[in-house]
XYZ file of C-alpha atoms in Angstrom:
725
model
C 0.086 0.359 -0.148
C 1.948 2.332 -1.240
C -0.242 5.391 -0.454
C -0.229 4.138 3.032
C 3.496 5.882 3.198
C 6.281 8.695 4.617
C 6.858 11.086 0.929
C 10.218 9.379 -0.578
C 13.497 11.987 0.648
C 15.259 11.959 -3.174
C 17.242 9.224 -2.059
C 14.603 6.957 -1.704
C 13.564 7.374 -4.761
C 17.872 7.195 -6.403
C 17.304 3.866 -5.133
C 13.331 2.632 -5.617
C 14.925 3.800 -8.761
C 18.356 1.501 -8.867
C 15.868 -1.956 -7.447
C 13.480 -1.305 -10.378
C 16.340 -1.392 -12.450
C 17.970 -4.357 -10.797
C 13.947 -6.258 -10.212
C 14.120 -5.403 -14.515
C 17.429 -7.723 -14.496
C 16.172 -10.121 -12.161
C 12.836 -10.930 -14.628
C 15.333 -11.231 -17.673
C 16.977 -13.532 -16.476
C 13.722 -15.267 -14.981
C 12.218 -15.079 -18.581
C 15.521 -16.767 -20.233
C 16.136 -19.279 -17.521
C 11.928 -21.224 -17.782
C 12.574 -20.439 -21.078
C 14.983 -22.954 -20.321
C 13.373 -25.519 -18.581
C 10.513 -24.867 -20.844
C 12.490 -26.649 -24.140
C 13.906 -28.213 -21.857
C 10.147 -30.032 -20.477
C 8.887 -30.471 -23.924
C 11.673 -31.490 -25.906
C 11.687 -34.593 -22.807
C 10.655 -37.954 -23.934
C 7.583 -37.739 -21.215
C 6.830 -34.739 -22.436
C 5.732 -36.184 -26.402
C 5.564 -39.746 -24.662
C 1.682 -37.836 -23.865
C 0.488 -35.447 -26.333
C -1.971 -38.145 -27.170
C -3.418 -38.114 -23.169
C -3.134 -34.357 -22.950
C -5.593 -33.560 -27.274
C -7.569 -36.163 -25.437
C -8.405 -33.721 -21.796
C -8.241 -31.227 -24.040
C -11.059 -32.770 -25.836
C -12.703 -34.147 -22.497
C -11.987 -30.572 -19.567
C -14.156 -33.151 -17.211
C -12.382 -36.716 -17.970
C -8.660 -35.031 -17.315
C -9.741 -32.608 -14.005
C -10.345 -36.616 -13.048
C -7.438 -38.047 -13.898
C -5.777 -35.517 -11.424
C -7.260 -35.825 -8.976
C -7.095 -39.728 -9.066
C -2.898 -39.092 -9.152
C -2.702 -36.113 -7.220
C -5.430 -38.998 -4.734
C -1.273 -40.974 -5.552
C 0.717 -39.131 -4.958
C -1.005 -38.505 -1.963
C -0.887 -41.354 0.024
C 2.853 -42.179 -1.024
C 4.354 -39.238 0.004
C 1.446 -39.494 3.144
C -0.929 -36.988 2.767
C -3.419 -38.338 1.405
C -5.163 -37.934 4.918
C -4.711 -34.117 5.600
C -5.565 -33.595 2.502
C -8.671 -34.712 3.936
C -9.259 -32.435 6.249
C -8.372 -29.153 4.475
C -10.478 -30.469 2.106
C -13.422 -30.667 4.317
C -12.794 -26.183 6.098
C -12.813 -25.140 1.814
C -16.685 -24.780 2.629
C -15.525 -21.828 5.260
C -13.061 -20.384 2.067
C -15.751 -20.902 -1.525
C -16.319 -17.376 -2.872
C -19.142 -15.269 -1.392
C -22.035 -14.936 -3.384
C -22.175 -12.235 -3.536
C -19.623 -12.108 -6.117
C -21.754 -14.490 -8.615
C -23.413 -11.659 -9.097
C -21.368 -8.269 -8.618
C -24.517 -6.159 -9.894
C -26.271 -6.735 -6.514
C -23.028 -5.889 -4.642
C -24.368 -3.764 -2.322
C -21.455 -2.743 0.829
C -22.896 -1.442 3.983
C -21.310 2.367 4.228
C -22.529 3.844 8.412
C -22.643 7.444 8.848
C -20.547 7.160 11.814
C -18.359 4.748 10.664
C -15.454 2.505 13.460
C -13.577 1.006 11.384
C -13.097 1.823 8.061
C -10.840 0.053 5.564
C -8.452 0.853 3.406
C -8.908 -1.124 0.023
C -5.573 0.051 -2.196
C -7.433 0.294 -5.622
C -3.981 -2.464 -7.285
C -4.058 -6.352 -8.708
C -6.902 -7.915 -10.836
C -9.973 -6.864 -10.875
C -11.751 -9.968 -10.204
C -9.674 -10.070 -7.269
C -11.076 -6.702 -6.549
C -14.867 -7.650 -6.879
C -13.766 -10.982 -3.946
C -12.923 -8.954 -1.744
C -15.206 -5.909 -1.651
C -17.855 -9.443 -2.085
C -16.405 -10.836 1.345
C -17.018 -7.936 3.008
C -20.335 -6.792 1.518
C -21.627 -11.114 2.284
C -21.572 -10.444 6.015
C -22.899 -9.278 9.392
C -21.116 -6.803 10.606
C -22.442 -5.165 14.050
C -19.553 -2.806 13.831
C -20.148 0.905 12.188
C -18.132 0.494 9.108
C -16.856 2.446 5.143
C -15.406 0.868 2.283
C -12.426 3.755 1.186
C -11.063 2.337 -2.255
C -6.990 4.014 -2.693
C -7.607 4.865 -6.208
C -6.031 9.048 -6.893
C -6.390 8.633 -10.441
C -9.896 6.888 -10.259
C -9.466 4.492 -13.396
C -9.817 0.908 -11.508
C -12.696 2.419 -9.358
C -14.531 3.498 -12.845
C -14.888 -0.176 -13.510
C -17.305 -0.496 -10.737
C -19.470 1.625 -10.989
C -22.593 -0.349 -11.814
C -21.165 -3.393 -10.689
C -20.347 -2.169 -6.528
C -22.189 0.252 -4.630
C -21.593 1.248 -0.812
C -17.471 2.547 -1.195
C -15.381 5.480 -1.321
C -13.157 6.110 -4.084
C -10.291 8.213 -2.567
C -6.860 9.554 -2.550
C -5.360 8.951 1.163
C -5.745 7.225 4.164
C -6.663 10.392 5.452
C -9.806 10.896 4.058
C -10.538 7.925 6.545
C -13.486 8.995 9.691
C -13.095 5.652 11.634
C -11.515 4.756 15.308
C -10.584 2.367 13.642
C -8.408 0.876 10.099
C -8.730 -1.891 9.022
C -5.584 -1.948 5.925
C -6.459 -4.588 3.393
C -5.300 -5.855 0.723
C -7.592 -6.321 -2.264
C -6.254 -10.539 -3.078
C -7.779 -10.704 -0.372
C -11.232 -12.603 1.462
C -12.715 -11.888 4.895
C -13.733 -14.178 6.518
C -18.225 -14.046 8.789
C -16.554 -12.545 12.240
C -13.881 -10.616 11.214
C -13.480 -7.851 11.478
C -15.758 -7.744 14.538
C -13.454 -9.989 16.276
C -10.951 -6.816 15.722
C -12.628 -4.776 16.886
C -14.021 -6.117 19.866
C -10.417 -7.061 21.030
C -9.533 -3.103 19.952
C -12.056 -2.076 21.894
C -11.187 -3.738 24.768
C -7.750 -3.726 25.523
C -7.054 -0.039 25.031
C -3.366 -0.489 25.217
C -3.201 -2.297 22.956
C -2.738 -0.638 19.484
C -2.630 -2.743 16.280
C -4.369 -6.755 15.547
C -4.781 -8.820 13.118
C -6.336 -11.902 11.955
C -4.883 -15.008 10.536
C -3.790 -15.603 7.196
C -4.776 -18.654 5.134
C -4.530 -20.120 2.196
C -6.912 -21.050 -0.479
C -5.986 -24.520 -0.349
C -6.459 -24.028 3.888
C -2.929 -24.292 4.740
C -1.300 -21.510 7.395
C 0.336 -18.209 5.729
C 1.039 -17.073 8.909
C -0.043 -15.970 12.807
C 1.279 -13.414 13.573
C 5.202 -12.821 12.685
C 8.739 -12.515 14.343
C 11.351 -9.717 14.303
C 14.484 -11.838 15.045
C 17.311 -10.265 16.711
C 19.100 -9.621 13.117
C 15.832 -7.819 11.718
C 14.801 -9.974 10.084
C 11.428 -11.539 9.193
C 9.802 -14.929 9.606
C 5.688 -16.261 8.932
C 5.046 -17.708 11.416
C 2.603 -20.878 10.756
C 2.984 -20.918 6.800
C 2.801 -23.254 5.444
C 1.265 -25.665 8.918
C -2.532 -26.759 9.402
C -5.108 -23.318 11.313
C -6.098 -25.239 13.677
C -3.145 -26.600 15.161
C -3.224 -25.550 19.112
C 0.100 -23.062 18.373
C -1.706 -20.878 15.964
C -5.119 -20.618 17.497
C -4.826 -18.249 21.491
C -4.437 -15.124 21.368
C -1.139 -13.212 22.254
C 1.416 -10.214 21.467
C 3.430 -10.681 18.569
C 6.080 -8.870 17.394
C 4.559 -7.180 14.075
C 2.254 -7.611 11.599
C 1.437 -7.804 7.964
C 0.356 -3.984 6.455
C -2.037 -6.851 3.781
C -4.139 -7.007 6.555
C -4.268 -4.598 9.625
C -7.142 -2.941 12.135
C -4.925 -0.585 14.190
C -5.641 2.879 16.191
C -6.515 5.913 13.502
C -4.482 8.054 16.734
C -1.731 5.853 16.706
C -1.092 5.066 12.585
C -1.307 9.359 12.170
C 1.037 9.693 14.979
C 3.401 8.233 13.541
C 2.658 9.191 9.862
C 2.274 6.010 8.773
C 4.710 3.064 7.143
C 8.332 4.594 5.943
C 8.768 4.149 2.394
C 12.480 4.380 2.641
C 12.391 0.943 4.247
C 13.567 -2.132 0.999
C 10.886 -4.161 1.291
C 7.284 -3.671 3.027
C 8.223 -6.800 5.900
C 11.386 -4.161 7.110
C 8.858 -1.040 7.103
C 6.708 -3.032 8.824
C 9.118 -4.649 11.843
C 9.853 -0.413 11.392
C 6.264 0.760 12.215
C 5.493 -1.551 14.581
C 9.135 -1.569 16.664
C 7.536 2.372 16.339
C 4.535 1.468 17.381
C 5.388 -0.415 20.679
C 8.322 2.851 21.819
C 4.431 4.721 22.218
C 3.740 2.412 24.634
C 1.848 0.206 22.236
C 1.539 -3.180 21.722
C 0.985 -5.907 18.354
C -1.385 -8.930 18.844
C -3.710 -11.459 16.421
C -7.034 -12.472 17.257
C -7.054 -15.845 15.806
C -10.732 -15.950 15.501
C -10.173 -13.575 12.727
C -9.036 -15.279 9.947
C -8.655 -13.816 5.636
C -8.606 -15.258 3.019
C -5.400 -14.914 0.567
C -5.447 -16.014 -2.749
C -2.647 -13.642 -4.413
C 0.271 -15.370 -4.718
C 2.507 -16.632 -2.572
C 6.847 -16.122 -2.355
C 9.447 -16.616 0.387
C 10.765 -14.267 2.696
C 14.114 -12.869 0.943
C 16.998 -14.138 2.922
C 19.529 -12.201 0.373
C 17.400 -9.039 1.623
C 20.313 -7.910 4.196
C 18.440 -6.219 6.689
C 20.606 -2.939 6.903
C 18.950 -0.910 7.400
C 16.613 -1.503 9.874
C 19.469 -3.136 11.835
C 21.356 0.270 12.563
C 17.604 1.909 12.929
C 16.970 -0.535 16.138
C 20.137 -1.940 17.236
C 19.405 -1.648 20.813
C 16.434 -3.074 20.731
C 16.843 -5.463 17.943
C 19.503 -6.743 20.715
C 17.168 -4.796 23.775
C 13.375 -7.497 24.078
C 14.885 -9.289 20.749
C 15.685 -12.997 20.293
C 18.570 -14.907 18.108
C 17.477 -16.714 14.498
C 15.711 -19.959 14.610
C 16.203 -20.001 18.789
C 13.900 -20.194 21.506
C 11.252 -20.129 19.197
C 8.256 -20.502 21.842
C 9.570 -17.548 22.977
C 10.237 -15.463 19.496
C 6.342 -15.858 18.979
C 5.047 -15.645 22.277
C 7.455 -11.763 22.678
C 8.216 -13.119 25.889
C 12.339 -12.174 25.498
C 11.777 -10.466 29.112
C 8.596 -12.734 30.353
C 8.400 -15.736 32.792
C 7.342 -19.439 31.035
C 5.607 -20.933 32.443
C 3.571 -24.572 31.354
C -0.053 -26.296 33.497
C -0.485 -29.450 33.716
C -4.131 -30.883 35.106
C -6.369 -33.541 34.076
C -8.575 -31.779 31.698
C -9.002 -28.154 30.999
C -10.919 -26.669 33.668
C -14.853 -26.454 34.144
C -15.115 -24.138 36.642
C -19.493 -23.438 36.468
C -18.810 -27.546 36.727
C -16.782 -27.939 39.526
C -14.862 -26.384 42.548
C -11.006 -28.308 41.608
C -11.655 -27.082 38.074
C -12.442 -23.228 39.533
C -9.682 -23.399 41.826
C -6.808 -24.448 39.375
C -8.836 -22.399 35.784
C -8.105 -19.525 39.091
C -3.813 -19.839 39.416
C -4.414 -19.801 35.249
C -6.237 -16.275 35.762
C -4.186 -14.385 37.820
C -0.476 -15.587 36.147
C -0.834 -14.050 32.556
C -2.496 -11.235 34.885
C 0.738 -11.116 36.152
C 2.523 -11.309 32.242
C 3.382 -14.573 32.592
C 3.313 -16.491 29.222
C 1.395 -19.626 30.215
C 1.008 -22.997 28.430
C -1.896 -25.257 29.767
C -1.094 -29.568 29.378
C -4.865 -31.879 29.627
C -3.563 -35.270 30.354
C -7.359 -36.103 28.821
C -5.846 -34.679 24.653
C -9.691 -34.504 24.338
C -10.762 -30.810 22.530
C -13.160 -29.052 24.623
C -14.597 -26.745 22.246
C -16.299 -25.513 24.497
C -14.127 -24.207 27.306
C -10.880 -25.051 25.739
C -11.591 -21.113 23.720
C -12.376 -19.278 27.453
C -8.235 -20.187 27.709
C -7.520 -19.066 24.754
C -8.997 -15.757 24.265
C -6.944 -15.339 27.536
C -3.986 -16.041 25.598
C -3.574 -19.337 27.361
C -2.292 -21.967 24.959
C -4.590 -25.119 25.542
C -1.816 -28.374 24.297
C -4.496 -30.739 23.568
C -4.825 -33.362 21.125
C -4.733 -31.481 18.078
C -1.435 -31.174 17.494
C 1.267 -33.838 18.754
C -0.134 -34.853 22.551
C 3.115 -36.764 23.007
C 4.411 -34.381 26.186
C 7.820 -35.431 26.009
C 7.714 -34.093 22.977
C 7.047 -31.015 24.180
C 9.748 -30.874 26.661
C 12.589 -31.714 24.441
C 11.791 -29.356 22.166
C 10.580 -26.469 24.605
C 11.938 -27.436 27.981
C 14.225 -25.588 28.507
C 12.909 -22.007 27.205
C 10.044 -22.901 30.363
C 10.798 -21.082 33.704
C 7.553 -23.303 35.812
C 5.728 -26.285 35.370
C 2.644 -26.787 37.200
C 1.475 -30.722 37.772
C -2.164 -29.676 39.258
C -3.990 -33.188 41.366
C -1.646 -36.868 42.722
C -2.945 -38.990 39.721
C -1.791 -36.481 37.011
C 2.332 -35.637 39.099
C 2.014 -39.686 39.019
C 1.526 -40.330 35.173
C 3.617 -37.566 34.648
C 6.408 -36.033 36.854
C 9.214 -38.478 35.627
C 8.859 -37.997 32.359
C 8.650 -34.147 33.403
C 11.427 -33.562 35.281
C 13.924 -35.723 33.448
C 13.061 -33.196 30.224
C 13.128 -29.111 31.850
C 15.603 -28.134 33.885
C 12.480 -25.535 35.492
C 11.731 -25.821 38.972
C 8.485 -27.750 39.644
C 5.495 -27.434 41.052
C 2.851 -30.665 43.078
C 0.371 -28.600 43.497
C -2.289 -30.917 45.456
C -5.230 -29.392 45.735
C -6.625 -30.896 48.799
C -4.594 -33.613 50.891
C -6.662 -36.932 49.434
C -5.365 -39.279 52.010
C -7.273 -37.365 55.010
C -10.080 -37.163 53.057
C -10.011 -40.851 52.641
C -9.826 -41.462 56.461
C -12.402 -39.891 57.112
C -14.498 -41.203 54.985
C -13.655 -43.724 56.009
C -14.757 -42.806 60.197
C -17.597 -42.230 58.318
C -18.183 -45.398 56.412
C -16.896 -47.402 58.897
C -14.650 -49.176 55.642
C -12.133 -51.273 55.127
C -11.465 -51.296 51.748
C -11.376 -47.256 51.409
C -9.062 -46.288 55.033
C -6.454 -49.540 53.161
C -6.765 -46.785 50.165
C -6.468 -43.760 52.766
C -2.949 -45.280 53.561
C -1.478 -45.980 49.795
C -2.513 -42.810 49.066
C -1.267 -41.155 52.217
C 2.413 -43.589 51.082
C 1.969 -41.500 47.386
C 1.044 -38.230 48.423
C 5.095 -38.478 50.616
C 6.691 -39.116 47.496
C 5.217 -36.582 45.073
C 6.350 -34.018 47.618
C 10.048 -35.302 47.701
C 9.593 -35.434 43.785
C 8.552 -31.715 43.321
C 10.690 -28.837 44.414
C 7.870 -27.005 46.178
C 4.264 -28.543 46.861
C 1.086 -25.803 47.615
C -3.004 -26.724 48.855
C -5.079 -24.200 48.934
C -4.813 -24.021 52.965
C -2.743 -23.655 55.527
C -4.028 -25.871 57.587
C -3.469 -29.202 54.984
C 0.805 -27.041 54.343
C 1.777 -26.995 58.050
C -0.310 -30.628 57.956
C 2.679 -31.380 55.797
C 5.476 -29.844 57.427
C 4.346 -32.077 60.699
C 5.150 -35.513 58.003
C 7.744 -34.193 55.982
C 10.200 -30.746 57.310
C 12.217 -30.758 54.246
C 9.616 -30.658 51.893
C 8.958 -27.170 50.475
C 5.688 -26.392 51.025
C 2.826 -23.511 50.824
C -0.434 -22.616 51.214
C -1.952 -19.694 48.604
C -5.644 -18.670 48.667
C -8.077 -20.808 47.038
C -10.203 -19.042 45.102
C -10.710 -15.471 43.393
C -13.202 -13.096 43.178
C -13.405 -9.841 41.602
C -17.048 -8.089 43.453
C -18.585 -8.430 46.464
C -22.159 -6.550 46.924
C -24.204 -6.382 49.417
C -27.058 -7.100 49.798
C -29.326 -4.653 50.097
C -32.586 -6.774 51.764
C -34.015 -9.544 52.639
C -34.967 -13.043 50.545
C -37.972 -13.815 51.271
C -38.093 -17.338 49.932
C -38.581 -20.677 52.100
C -35.414 -21.970 50.194
C -32.433 -24.396 50.945
C -29.678 -24.544 48.109
C -27.132 -27.354 48.651
C -24.464 -27.190 45.113
C -22.081 -29.401 44.732
C -20.086 -30.960 41.818
C -22.219 -34.404 42.357
C -19.370 -36.936 41.087
C -17.142 -36.786 44.191
C -18.302 -39.240 46.729
C -18.142 -36.451 49.005
C -20.747 -34.116 48.595
C -23.097 -37.313 48.219
C -22.572 -38.405 51.199
C -23.736 -34.924 51.770
C -26.349 -34.443 50.836
C -27.592 -37.374 50.947
C -27.267 -36.535 54.736
C -28.982 -33.316 54.376
C -32.062 -35.173 52.980
C -32.367 -38.203 55.527
C -31.396 -36.404 58.944
C -31.443 -32.848 58.369
C -34.340 -31.943 56.409
C -36.715 -33.871 58.309
C -36.610 -32.142 61.776
C -36.466 -28.240 59.542
C -40.547 -28.994 58.193
C -40.934 -30.136 61.353
C -41.518 -26.282 62.546
C -41.758 -24.589 58.683
C -42.963 -27.670 56.480
C -43.073 -24.614 53.748
C -39.153 -25.096 53.320
C -37.884 -25.974 49.951
C -34.160 -28.368 49.113
C -32.535 -27.416 45.605
C -29.907 -29.423 44.838
C -27.634 -27.674 42.425
C -24.677 -29.241 40.703
C -23.757 -30.872 37.586
C -22.847 -34.456 37.143
C -26.309 -36.705 40.257
C -25.201 -39.324 40.416
C -28.508 -41.777 40.631
C -27.924 -42.176 44.533
C -28.882 -37.687 43.811
C -31.226 -37.219 41.604
C -32.968 -40.589 44.301
C -34.074 -37.208 46.054
C -36.243 -35.585 44.495
C -39.063 -34.612 45.602
C -42.699 -32.003 45.272
C -40.057 -30.834 48.025
C -36.968 -30.920 47.333
C -35.860 -30.279 43.257
C -32.399 -31.799 41.710
C -31.161 -28.912 38.759
C -28.326 -31.567 37.591
C -25.858 -28.549 35.414
C -26.886 -25.147 35.184
C -25.056 -22.042 33.453
C -23.056 -19.887 35.774
C -25.894 -17.062 35.175
C -28.744 -19.960 36.575
C -26.609 -20.429 39.558
C -25.988 -17.245 39.916
C -29.948 -17.042 39.791
C -29.752 -19.875 42.676
C -28.139 -17.757 44.821
C -30.291 -14.456 44.455
C -33.482 -16.906 45.149
C -32.290 -18.825 47.731
C -32.737 -17.607 51.674
C -30.432 -19.150 53.528
C -26.876 -22.064 51.887
C -25.699 -25.412 53.760
C -23.024 -27.683 52.739
C -23.607 -30.620 55.843
C -19.811 -32.144 53.825
C -18.909 -35.455 57.117
C -15.634 -36.225 55.411
C -13.419 -34.134 53.205
C -10.568 -32.290 52.593
C -8.504 -28.761 51.955
C -10.614 -25.522 50.973
C -14.444 -25.763 49.572
C -15.080 -23.493 46.844
C -18.497 -24.108 47.498
C -18.599 -22.763 51.054
C -17.130 -19.488 49.706
C -19.341 -18.540 46.438
C -21.353 -18.608 50.342
C -19.096 -16.288 51.702
C -18.530 -14.030 48.275
C -22.845 -14.748 47.291
C -24.030 -12.805 51.152
C -26.489 -16.086 50.769
C -25.799 -16.756 54.889
C -24.881 -20.716 55.530
C -24.121 -23.011 58.062
C -21.782 -25.946 57.497
C -20.672 -28.507 59.125
C -16.214 -28.586 61.356
C -15.824 -30.155 57.255
C -17.229 -27.975 55.380
C -15.499 -24.508 57.823
C -11.374 -26.851 56.832
C -8.804 -24.619 56.121
C -10.884 -21.083 56.484
C -9.443 -19.496 60.067
C -12.366 -17.210 61.196
C -15.002 -18.396 59.584
C -16.696 -20.031 63.036
C -16.395 -16.255 64.050
C -19.694 -16.225 60.849
C -21.276 -18.950 60.000
C -23.035 -21.615 62.520
C -21.190 -24.326 61.836
C -22.203 -27.745 63.992
C -21.952 -31.627 63.123
C -25.572 -32.388 64.551
C -28.066 -33.151 62.682
C -30.670 -30.536 65.245
C -28.560 -28.833 65.221
C -27.697 -27.999 61.382
C -31.979 -27.536 61.376
C -31.762 -25.675 64.562
C -29.121 -23.168 62.724
C -31.029 -22.987 59.529
C -34.931 -22.832 61.094
C -32.892 -18.842 63.068
C -31.260 -18.027 59.717
C -35.137 -18.790 57.754
C -37.172 -16.689 60.148
C -34.506 -14.506 61.202
C -34.588 -10.930 59.064
C -32.518 -9.334 61.317
C -29.997 -11.962 62.339
C -29.898 -12.766 58.341
C -28.718 -8.915 57.225
C -25.653 -9.151 59.790
C -24.368 -12.291 58.271
C -25.380 -11.770 55.091
C -22.725 -8.699 55.614
C -20.092 -10.839 57.530
C -19.807 -12.755 55.078
C -19.388 -9.957 52.253
C -16.773 -8.451 54.276
C -13.696 -11.214 54.948
C -14.596 -12.933 51.365
C -13.264 -9.102 50.439
C -10.861 -9.886 52.722
C -9.648 -12.646 51.892
C -10.368 -13.667 48.616
C -9.928 -10.684 46.492
C -8.147 -11.191 43.240
C -5.058 -9.565 44.153
C -4.360 -11.073 47.461
C -4.523 -15.185 45.296
C -2.649 -13.219 42.851
C -0.119 -11.934 46.027
C -0.578 -15.575 47.751
C 0.563 -17.753 43.959
C 2.963 -14.966 43.398
C 5.101 -15.656 45.995
C 4.757 -20.155 46.096
C 5.928 -19.786 42.161
C 9.621 -17.966 42.674
C 10.673 -17.914 38.197
C 14.342 -19.820 38.184
C 17.123 -17.223 38.499
C 18.052 -17.476 34.551
C 14.708 -17.148 33.302
C 14.800 -14.214 30.369
C-alpha cells in the first residue's frame, strides 16, 4: 500500500530507481531461465509420449480433471499426505467465494454515517480479486459500523466498479478515513465471517493494544501466517506458514512482534501520529517491522486475534533471505539486541514475544470446566492470576480430547491449550521446549503420578506439585464415617504415594495453611506453601433479606463427599426443618448427580443437575439460606467460599469449614443434625440475623478472596528460576 507511507526523500527515489533496474534485470534472467526450462520439458521423452493424453484432456476437460485427481490421490497416499489433505478440503467450505461475487451487480457494501472502522483497500491488481474482496465484506453481517475506502487517486480502477458495486468511496489517501480504527486490507484478501467484529472488539476492549491482525490462510486451507516474528538480526519470519491452522499453537490470542499491512487493524490516532509506513525501507516487511517498533515505542502493543481469519488469494513468495535488513538493524540495534532472540532460537519465546517474560507449563487432567466443579474453578483461578501477572502460560491437559466449549475460554485469555489438535506427547513437547520453560506446575496426584518423571527428566525448570487437598486425609475421614475397611486401606496407600510426591517435586502447594502445616509436620524437608484458593472480582452486599424458604446446597455430585452430604441432608436434617417450617424447600444444584442423588428428588426437593453460571447466580439470589453439610472431605471448599462471596447466609459442618481461619466467628458450624436444623430455622425466620450474617460474610470474602490476594500468594510460591529471560 504505497499510499499509506511517509513521503519519499530524493535519496529514497534514487534507491527505488536502482532497485527497479535490478528487479527488471532479475525478471529478464528469470524469463530466460524459464524459457530454457520449458524447452527442456517440451523436448523430453515423457512430454512427447504424453501428447496423446493431453489432446484427450483438451477435448474432454472433465475427464482431465478426474485423471488429475486420481494422480494427486496416488501421490498424497505415497507421501503420507492423504488424511491431511482430506481434512483441509473439508475446511474449504468456509473459503468458498461469496455468493455476491457471482452477481456483482447486486453488490451493496454497508456504509455507516459514523463508522467505527474504515476499511482501506489499495485499488490495484485484478478487478476479479478486488470484487471478491469487496463481496466478502458485503456478504456478511457486521455488528461494527464500517465504511469501505478504495485508495485510487486516478479513479481508473474504481470506474470499472461503477454500476456493479455501491457503498464504497474512492479516496486519494488514508487521511480521508473517518473511523476510529483503520483496517488495511490487500485487494487479494477475502474476509471471513466475524473477522472485522473480532478485531474491532479486541481493540475496543484493550486500550493498550494499538494494532491487531487476523490469522491469514491460503485458499487450500493451509496457514500463511499467524503473526510475524522479528529476530535479533532484523529478519522477519511468518509464524505457521504452510501448517495446519487448527493446531493449538495458532489458535490462542497473544502479543506478536509485528503484523503485515496486508491485513491489519490499527488505531487511527496512532497511525496518524506515526505518519504511516516509512517508504525508505527496501522491502515491505522491513517497513512493517519499523512501523511496529515505532508503535511499541509509543507504549502500544501488537496482537494476533485467531478468531479473525482472512484468506489470501494472491501470489505467495518466501521471505527474501538475500536482502540484508541493514537499515532496520542500524536504526533499531539497541531494541533488537534487548528485546529479540537470535534468529532460529527459542522459537516459543520468539512467537510469544517472551524475551523478558516468565514462561510456565501448567498440567492438569483436563481442560478446566469452572462451572462444573471446584477443582476446575481452583485451577482456572490459578491460570487467570498467572495471565494477570504477565506470565506466558501453556496448558497441557492429560486428556487429549479437545474441549470445544472450554478450551476457547483459555485461548481468549492468551493461553495455549496443548490438546489433541497437536502432537499430544508431553515428552516430545518438552524435548523441544523444556529448556525454554521457567516453571512447571502439575495439578492433582493422579496426574503427578503419571507425568512427573517425563516432566522432571526433560526440563531444568523448577517443578511444583499443586495438590488441591490432602487426598489421604479425606479418604481417612470417609473411612471413619462409613466404617469402610477398603477405603481405610486406600487411604494408607494414598498417603504413601502423596509422601513420595512431596519429595519428588521442588515445591508443593496446598489451598489452606492448615494442610500445608500438616505436610511440614509429616515431611519437614519439603518446601510447601499455601495459597489463597479462589478469587473474585467484586463483592456486592445484599440490600434486603430474600423472601423465600429455599435451602440451597451447591456441589459437584461426581465427588463422593458431596453425594454423602446430600443424602445426609435429605434424610437427617431436612425432616427436622420441615417439622417447624413445612413450606421449606431444598435445591440440590450441581453437575453430575448420581443415581443416589437423583433418587432424592421430591415435590419439595429439586435436583437440577448442571446449571449455567447465570442460573447458578439466580439460585444464590433467590434462596434464603445455604448449607454445606459435609461429613468428610479435605481442603478449602469452593461452595463455602462462593456462599460467603454471594452474601447468602451459610450453615456448615467442621469439614465444610476446613482451611478457613475465622469462619467460626461468621457462620454457624455444627456437626449434629438437630444443631444444623436449628441454625437453618433461625436464618429462615430472623431477618435481622440474616442481614447481619450476610454482610459479615461478604466483607470477610472481600478481605480474603480478592484476585490481588490470590495472585500475590501464588507468585510467592512460584518463583521463576534465576536464569529466566
